[in-house]
Coordinates of N, CA, C and O in Angstrom, one line a residue:
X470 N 92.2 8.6 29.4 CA 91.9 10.0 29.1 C 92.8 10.4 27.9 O 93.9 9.9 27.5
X471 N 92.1 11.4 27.2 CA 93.1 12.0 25.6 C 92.6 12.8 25.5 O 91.4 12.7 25.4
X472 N 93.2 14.0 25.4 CA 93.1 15.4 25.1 C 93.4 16.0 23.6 O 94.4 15.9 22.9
X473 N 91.8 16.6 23.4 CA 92.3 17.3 22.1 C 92.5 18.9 22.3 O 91.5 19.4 22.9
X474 N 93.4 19.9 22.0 CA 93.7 21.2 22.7 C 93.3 21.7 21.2 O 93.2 21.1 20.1
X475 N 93.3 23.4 21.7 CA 92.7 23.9 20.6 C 93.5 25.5 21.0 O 93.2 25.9 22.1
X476 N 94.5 26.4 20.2 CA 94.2 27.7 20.3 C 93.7 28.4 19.1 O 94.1 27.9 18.1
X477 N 92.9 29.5 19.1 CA 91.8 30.0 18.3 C 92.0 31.4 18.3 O 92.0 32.0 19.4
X478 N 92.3 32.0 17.1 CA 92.2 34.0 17.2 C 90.9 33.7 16.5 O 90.4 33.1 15.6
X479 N 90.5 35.1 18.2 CA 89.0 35.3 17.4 C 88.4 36.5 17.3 O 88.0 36.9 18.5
X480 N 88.2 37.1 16.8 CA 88.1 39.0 16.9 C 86.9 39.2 18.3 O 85.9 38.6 18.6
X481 N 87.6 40.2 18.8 CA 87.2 40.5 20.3 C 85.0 40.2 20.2 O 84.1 39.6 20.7
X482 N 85.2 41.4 18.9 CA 83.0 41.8 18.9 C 82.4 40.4 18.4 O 81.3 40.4 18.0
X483 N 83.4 38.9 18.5 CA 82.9 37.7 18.2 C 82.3 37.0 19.4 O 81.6 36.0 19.3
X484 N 82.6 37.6 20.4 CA 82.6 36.5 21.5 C 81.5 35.5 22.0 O 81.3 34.5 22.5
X485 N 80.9 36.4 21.5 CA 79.4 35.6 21.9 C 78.9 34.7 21.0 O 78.0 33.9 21.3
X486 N 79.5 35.0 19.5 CA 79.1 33.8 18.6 C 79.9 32.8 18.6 O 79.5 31.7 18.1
X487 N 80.9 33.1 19.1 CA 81.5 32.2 19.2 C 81.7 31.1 20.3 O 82.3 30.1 20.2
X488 N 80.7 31.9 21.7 CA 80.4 31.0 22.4 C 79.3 29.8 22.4 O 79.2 28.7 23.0
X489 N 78.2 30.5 21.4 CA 77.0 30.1 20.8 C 77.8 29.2 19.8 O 77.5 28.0 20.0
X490 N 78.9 29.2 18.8 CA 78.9 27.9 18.3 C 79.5 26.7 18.9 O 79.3 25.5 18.7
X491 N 80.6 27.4 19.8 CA 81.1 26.3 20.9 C 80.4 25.6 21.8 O 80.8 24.6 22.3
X492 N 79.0 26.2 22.1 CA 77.9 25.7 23.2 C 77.4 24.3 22.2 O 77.5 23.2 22.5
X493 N 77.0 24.7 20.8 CA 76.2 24.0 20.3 C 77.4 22.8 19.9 O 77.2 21.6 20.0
X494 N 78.7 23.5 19.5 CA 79.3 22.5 19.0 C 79.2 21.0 20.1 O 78.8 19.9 19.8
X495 N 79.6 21.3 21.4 CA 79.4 20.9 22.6 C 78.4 19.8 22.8 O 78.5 18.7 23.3
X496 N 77.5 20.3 22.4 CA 76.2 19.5 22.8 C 75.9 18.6 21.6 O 74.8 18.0 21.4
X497 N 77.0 18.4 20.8 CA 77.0 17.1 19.5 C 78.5 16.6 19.8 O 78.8 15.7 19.2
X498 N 79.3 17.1 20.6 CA 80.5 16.2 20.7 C 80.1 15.7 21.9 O 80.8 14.7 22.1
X499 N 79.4 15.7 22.8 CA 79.0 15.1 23.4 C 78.6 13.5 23.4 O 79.0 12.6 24.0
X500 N 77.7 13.5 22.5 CA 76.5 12.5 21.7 C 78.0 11.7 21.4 O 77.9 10.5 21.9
X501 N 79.0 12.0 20.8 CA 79.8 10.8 20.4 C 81.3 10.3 21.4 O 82.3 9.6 21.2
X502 N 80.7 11.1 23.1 CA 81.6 10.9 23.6 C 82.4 11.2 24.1 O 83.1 10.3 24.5
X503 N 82.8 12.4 24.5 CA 83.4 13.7 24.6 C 83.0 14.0 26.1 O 81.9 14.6 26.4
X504 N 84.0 13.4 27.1 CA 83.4 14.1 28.4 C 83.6 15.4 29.0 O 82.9 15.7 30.0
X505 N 84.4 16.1 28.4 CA 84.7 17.4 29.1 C 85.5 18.1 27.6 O 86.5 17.8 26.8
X506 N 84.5 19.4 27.6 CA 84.9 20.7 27.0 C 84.9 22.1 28.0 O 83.9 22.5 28.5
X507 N 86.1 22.6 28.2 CA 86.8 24.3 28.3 C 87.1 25.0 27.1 O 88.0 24.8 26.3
X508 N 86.2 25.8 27.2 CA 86.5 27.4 26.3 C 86.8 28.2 27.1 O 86.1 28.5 28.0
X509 N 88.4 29.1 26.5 CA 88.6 29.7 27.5 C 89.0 31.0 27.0 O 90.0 31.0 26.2
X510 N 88.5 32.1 27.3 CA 88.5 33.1 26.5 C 89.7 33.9 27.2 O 89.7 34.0 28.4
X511 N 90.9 34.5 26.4 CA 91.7 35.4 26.7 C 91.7 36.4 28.0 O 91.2 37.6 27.9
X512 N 92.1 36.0 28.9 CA 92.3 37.3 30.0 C 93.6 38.1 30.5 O 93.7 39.2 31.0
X513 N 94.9 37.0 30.0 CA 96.1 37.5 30.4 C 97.0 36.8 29.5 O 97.7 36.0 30.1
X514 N 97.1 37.0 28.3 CA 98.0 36.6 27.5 C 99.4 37.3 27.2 O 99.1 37.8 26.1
X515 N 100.3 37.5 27.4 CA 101.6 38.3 27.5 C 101.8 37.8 26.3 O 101.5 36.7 25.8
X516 N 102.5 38.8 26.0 CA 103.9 38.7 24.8 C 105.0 38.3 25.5 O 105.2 38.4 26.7
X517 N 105.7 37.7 24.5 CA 106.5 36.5 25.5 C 108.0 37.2 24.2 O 107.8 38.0 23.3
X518 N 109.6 36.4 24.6 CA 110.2 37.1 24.1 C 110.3 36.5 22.5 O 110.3 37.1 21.4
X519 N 110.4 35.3 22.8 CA 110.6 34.7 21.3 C 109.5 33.9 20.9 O 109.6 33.6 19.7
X520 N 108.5 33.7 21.5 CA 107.3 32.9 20.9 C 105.7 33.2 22.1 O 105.8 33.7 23.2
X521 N 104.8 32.9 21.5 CA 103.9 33.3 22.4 C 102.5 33.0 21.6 O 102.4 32.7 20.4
X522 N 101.5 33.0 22.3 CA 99.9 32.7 22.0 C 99.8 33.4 20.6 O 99.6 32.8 19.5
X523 N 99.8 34.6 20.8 CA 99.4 35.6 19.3 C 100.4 35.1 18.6 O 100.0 34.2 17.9
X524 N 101.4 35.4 18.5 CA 102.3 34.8 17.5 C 102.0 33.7 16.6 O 102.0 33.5 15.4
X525 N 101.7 32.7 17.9 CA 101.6 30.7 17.1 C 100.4 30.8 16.0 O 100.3 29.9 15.1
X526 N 99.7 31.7 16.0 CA 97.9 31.5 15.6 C 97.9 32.9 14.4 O 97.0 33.1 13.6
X527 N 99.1 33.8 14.5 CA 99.1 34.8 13.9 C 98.0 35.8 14.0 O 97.4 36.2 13.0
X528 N 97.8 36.1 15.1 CA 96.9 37.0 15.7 C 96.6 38.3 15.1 O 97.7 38.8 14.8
X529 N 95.5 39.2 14.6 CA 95.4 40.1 14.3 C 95.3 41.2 15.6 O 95.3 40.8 16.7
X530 N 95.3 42.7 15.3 CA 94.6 43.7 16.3 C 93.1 43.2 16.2 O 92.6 42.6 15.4
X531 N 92.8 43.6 17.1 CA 91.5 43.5 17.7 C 91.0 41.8 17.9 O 89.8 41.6 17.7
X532 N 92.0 40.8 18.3 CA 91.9 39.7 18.1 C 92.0 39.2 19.4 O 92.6 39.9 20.2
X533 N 91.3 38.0 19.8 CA 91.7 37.6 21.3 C 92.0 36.3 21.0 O 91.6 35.8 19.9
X534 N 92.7 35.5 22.2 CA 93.1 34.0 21.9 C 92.0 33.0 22.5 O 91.8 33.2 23.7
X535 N 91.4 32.3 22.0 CA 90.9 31.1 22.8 C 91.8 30.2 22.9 O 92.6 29.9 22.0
X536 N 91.9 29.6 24.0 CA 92.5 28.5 24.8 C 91.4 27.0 25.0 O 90.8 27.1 26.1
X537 N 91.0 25.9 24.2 CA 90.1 25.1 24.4 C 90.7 23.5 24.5 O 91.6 23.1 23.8
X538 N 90.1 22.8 25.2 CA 90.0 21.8 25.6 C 89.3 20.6 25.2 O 88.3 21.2 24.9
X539 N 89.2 19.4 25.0 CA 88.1 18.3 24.9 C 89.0 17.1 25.6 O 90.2 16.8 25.6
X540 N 87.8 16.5 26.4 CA 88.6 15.1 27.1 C 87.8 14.0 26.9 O 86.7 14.0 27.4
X541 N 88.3 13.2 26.3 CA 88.1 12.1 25.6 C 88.3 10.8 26.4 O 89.4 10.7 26.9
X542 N 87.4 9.5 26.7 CA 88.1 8.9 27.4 C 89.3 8.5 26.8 O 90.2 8.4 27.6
X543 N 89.6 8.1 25.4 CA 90.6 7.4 24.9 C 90.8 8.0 23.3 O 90.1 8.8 22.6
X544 N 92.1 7.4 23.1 CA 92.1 7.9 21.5 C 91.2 7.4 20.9 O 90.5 8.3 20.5
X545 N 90.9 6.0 20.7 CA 90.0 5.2 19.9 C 88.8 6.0 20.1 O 88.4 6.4 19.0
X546 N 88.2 6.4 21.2 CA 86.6 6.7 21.0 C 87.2 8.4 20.0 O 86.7 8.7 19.0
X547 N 87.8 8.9 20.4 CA 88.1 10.6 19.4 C 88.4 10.0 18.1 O 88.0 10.8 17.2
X548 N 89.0 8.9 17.5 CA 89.0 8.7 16.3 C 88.0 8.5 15.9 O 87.6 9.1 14.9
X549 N 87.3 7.4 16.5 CA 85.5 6.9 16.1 C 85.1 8.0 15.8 O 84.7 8.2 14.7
X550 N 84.9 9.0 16.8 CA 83.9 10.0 16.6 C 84.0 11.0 15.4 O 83.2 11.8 15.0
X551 N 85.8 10.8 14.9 CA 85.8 11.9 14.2 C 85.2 11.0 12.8 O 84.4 11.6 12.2
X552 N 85.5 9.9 12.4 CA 85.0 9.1 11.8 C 83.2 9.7 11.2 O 82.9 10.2 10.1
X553 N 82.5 9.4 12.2 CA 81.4 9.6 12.3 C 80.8 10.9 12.2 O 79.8 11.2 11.5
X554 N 81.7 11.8 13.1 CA 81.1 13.5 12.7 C 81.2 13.9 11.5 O 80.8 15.1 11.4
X555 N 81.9 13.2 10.2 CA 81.9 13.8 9.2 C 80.7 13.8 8.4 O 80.4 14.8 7.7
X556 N 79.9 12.8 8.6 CA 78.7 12.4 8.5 C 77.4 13.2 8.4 O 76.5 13.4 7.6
X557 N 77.8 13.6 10.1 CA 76.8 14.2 10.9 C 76.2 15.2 9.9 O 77.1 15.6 9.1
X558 N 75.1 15.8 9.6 CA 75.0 17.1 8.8 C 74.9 18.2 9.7 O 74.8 19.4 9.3
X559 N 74.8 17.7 11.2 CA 74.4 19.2 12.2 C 76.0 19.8 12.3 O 76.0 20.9 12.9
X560 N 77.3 19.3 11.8 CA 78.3 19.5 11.8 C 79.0 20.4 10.2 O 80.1 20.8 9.9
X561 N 77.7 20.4 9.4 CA 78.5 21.0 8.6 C 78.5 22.4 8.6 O 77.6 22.9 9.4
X562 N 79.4 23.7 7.7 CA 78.9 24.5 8.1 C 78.4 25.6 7.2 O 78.7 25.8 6.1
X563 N 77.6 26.2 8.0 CA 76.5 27.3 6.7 C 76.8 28.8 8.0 O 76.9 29.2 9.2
X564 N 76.7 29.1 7.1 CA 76.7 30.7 7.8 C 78.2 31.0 8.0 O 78.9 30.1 7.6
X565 N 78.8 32.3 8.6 CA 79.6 32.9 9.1 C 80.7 32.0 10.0 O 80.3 32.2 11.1
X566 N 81.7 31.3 10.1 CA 82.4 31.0 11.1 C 83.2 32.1 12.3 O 84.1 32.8 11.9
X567 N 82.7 32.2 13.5 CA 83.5 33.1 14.4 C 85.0 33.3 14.3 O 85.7 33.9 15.1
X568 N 85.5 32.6 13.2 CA 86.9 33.2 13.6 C 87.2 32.9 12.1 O 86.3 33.1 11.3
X569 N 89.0 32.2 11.5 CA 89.6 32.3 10.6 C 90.2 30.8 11.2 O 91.2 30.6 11.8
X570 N 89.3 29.9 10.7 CA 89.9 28.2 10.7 C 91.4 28.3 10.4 O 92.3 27.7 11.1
X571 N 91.7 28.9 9.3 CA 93.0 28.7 9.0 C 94.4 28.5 9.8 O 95.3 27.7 9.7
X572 N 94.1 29.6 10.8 CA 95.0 30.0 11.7 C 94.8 29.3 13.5 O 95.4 29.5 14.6
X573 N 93.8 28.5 13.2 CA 93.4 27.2 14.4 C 94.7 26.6 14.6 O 95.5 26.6 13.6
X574 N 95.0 26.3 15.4 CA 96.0 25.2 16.4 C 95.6 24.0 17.0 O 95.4 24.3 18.2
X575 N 95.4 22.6 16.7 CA 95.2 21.7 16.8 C 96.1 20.6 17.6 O 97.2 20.6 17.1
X576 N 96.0 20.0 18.3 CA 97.2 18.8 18.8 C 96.5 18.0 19.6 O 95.7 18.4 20.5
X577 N 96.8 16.7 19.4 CA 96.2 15.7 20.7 C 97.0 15.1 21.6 O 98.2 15.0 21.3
X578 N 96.7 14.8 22.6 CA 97.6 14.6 23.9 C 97.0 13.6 24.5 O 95.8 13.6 24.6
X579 N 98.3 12.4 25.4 CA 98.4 11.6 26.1 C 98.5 12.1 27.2 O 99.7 12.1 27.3
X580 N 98.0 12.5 28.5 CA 98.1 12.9 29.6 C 100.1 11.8 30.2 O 100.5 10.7 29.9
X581 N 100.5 12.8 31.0 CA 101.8 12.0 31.6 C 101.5 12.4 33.0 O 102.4 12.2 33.8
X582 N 100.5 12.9 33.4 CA 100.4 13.2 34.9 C 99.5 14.5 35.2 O 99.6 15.6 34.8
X583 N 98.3 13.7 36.1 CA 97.0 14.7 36.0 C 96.8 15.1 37.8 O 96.9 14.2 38.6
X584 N 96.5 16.3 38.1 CA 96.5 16.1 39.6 C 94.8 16.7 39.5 O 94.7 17.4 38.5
X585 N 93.6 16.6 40.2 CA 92.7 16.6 40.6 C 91.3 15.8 39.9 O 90.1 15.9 40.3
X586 N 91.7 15.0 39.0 CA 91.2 14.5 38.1 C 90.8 13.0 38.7 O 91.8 12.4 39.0
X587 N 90.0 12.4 38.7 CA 89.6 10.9 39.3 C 90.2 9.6 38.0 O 90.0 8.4 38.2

């Protein structure tokens, strides 16, 4: 298993397109692999004393955090795929992005201990 995590500021009146591009994104990381995607939309995010969700992503007003997920069986197949999704043309993008890429949070992870998971 390999985790790719994701936090996202995304202005609150986005939510829905931004679930529509994460649905579709979804349904092509799939195709190369990708067993499990969470999007997880802001419900209880605190300000924290010295660091925190809004802060890391430089959050605007009227901005909410997504919190997202992808589980990969292995690194190898998430590199292949990224390999390959550059490719893809259903991956490039036209129109409006729901949020501000710039301020994305990216990191991949080695699980060290998973409890409910087979």
């Amino acid at each position: 298993m390999y985790i790719a995590g994701f936090v996202i500021p995304v202005p609150a009146e986005k939510m829905e397109a931004y679930r529509k591009w994460a649905e579709n994104g979804a349904a092509i990381f799939r195709e190369y692999g990708c067993v499990e995607i969470v999007e997880s939309w802001e419900d209880n995010v605190p300000s924290g004393k010295y660091t925190d969700f809004r802060r890391a992503v430089d959050a605007k007003d009227g901005e909410k955090i997504v919190f997202t997920w992808q589980v990969w069986p292995d690194k190898a197949t998430l590199e292949a795929a990224e390999a390959r999704m550059h490719e893809d043309k259903r991956l490039e993008v036209s129109g409006e992005i729901p949020f501000d890429p710039k301020r994305l949070i990216l990191g991949c992870f080695k699980p060290v201990y998973t409890m409910g998971r087979v």
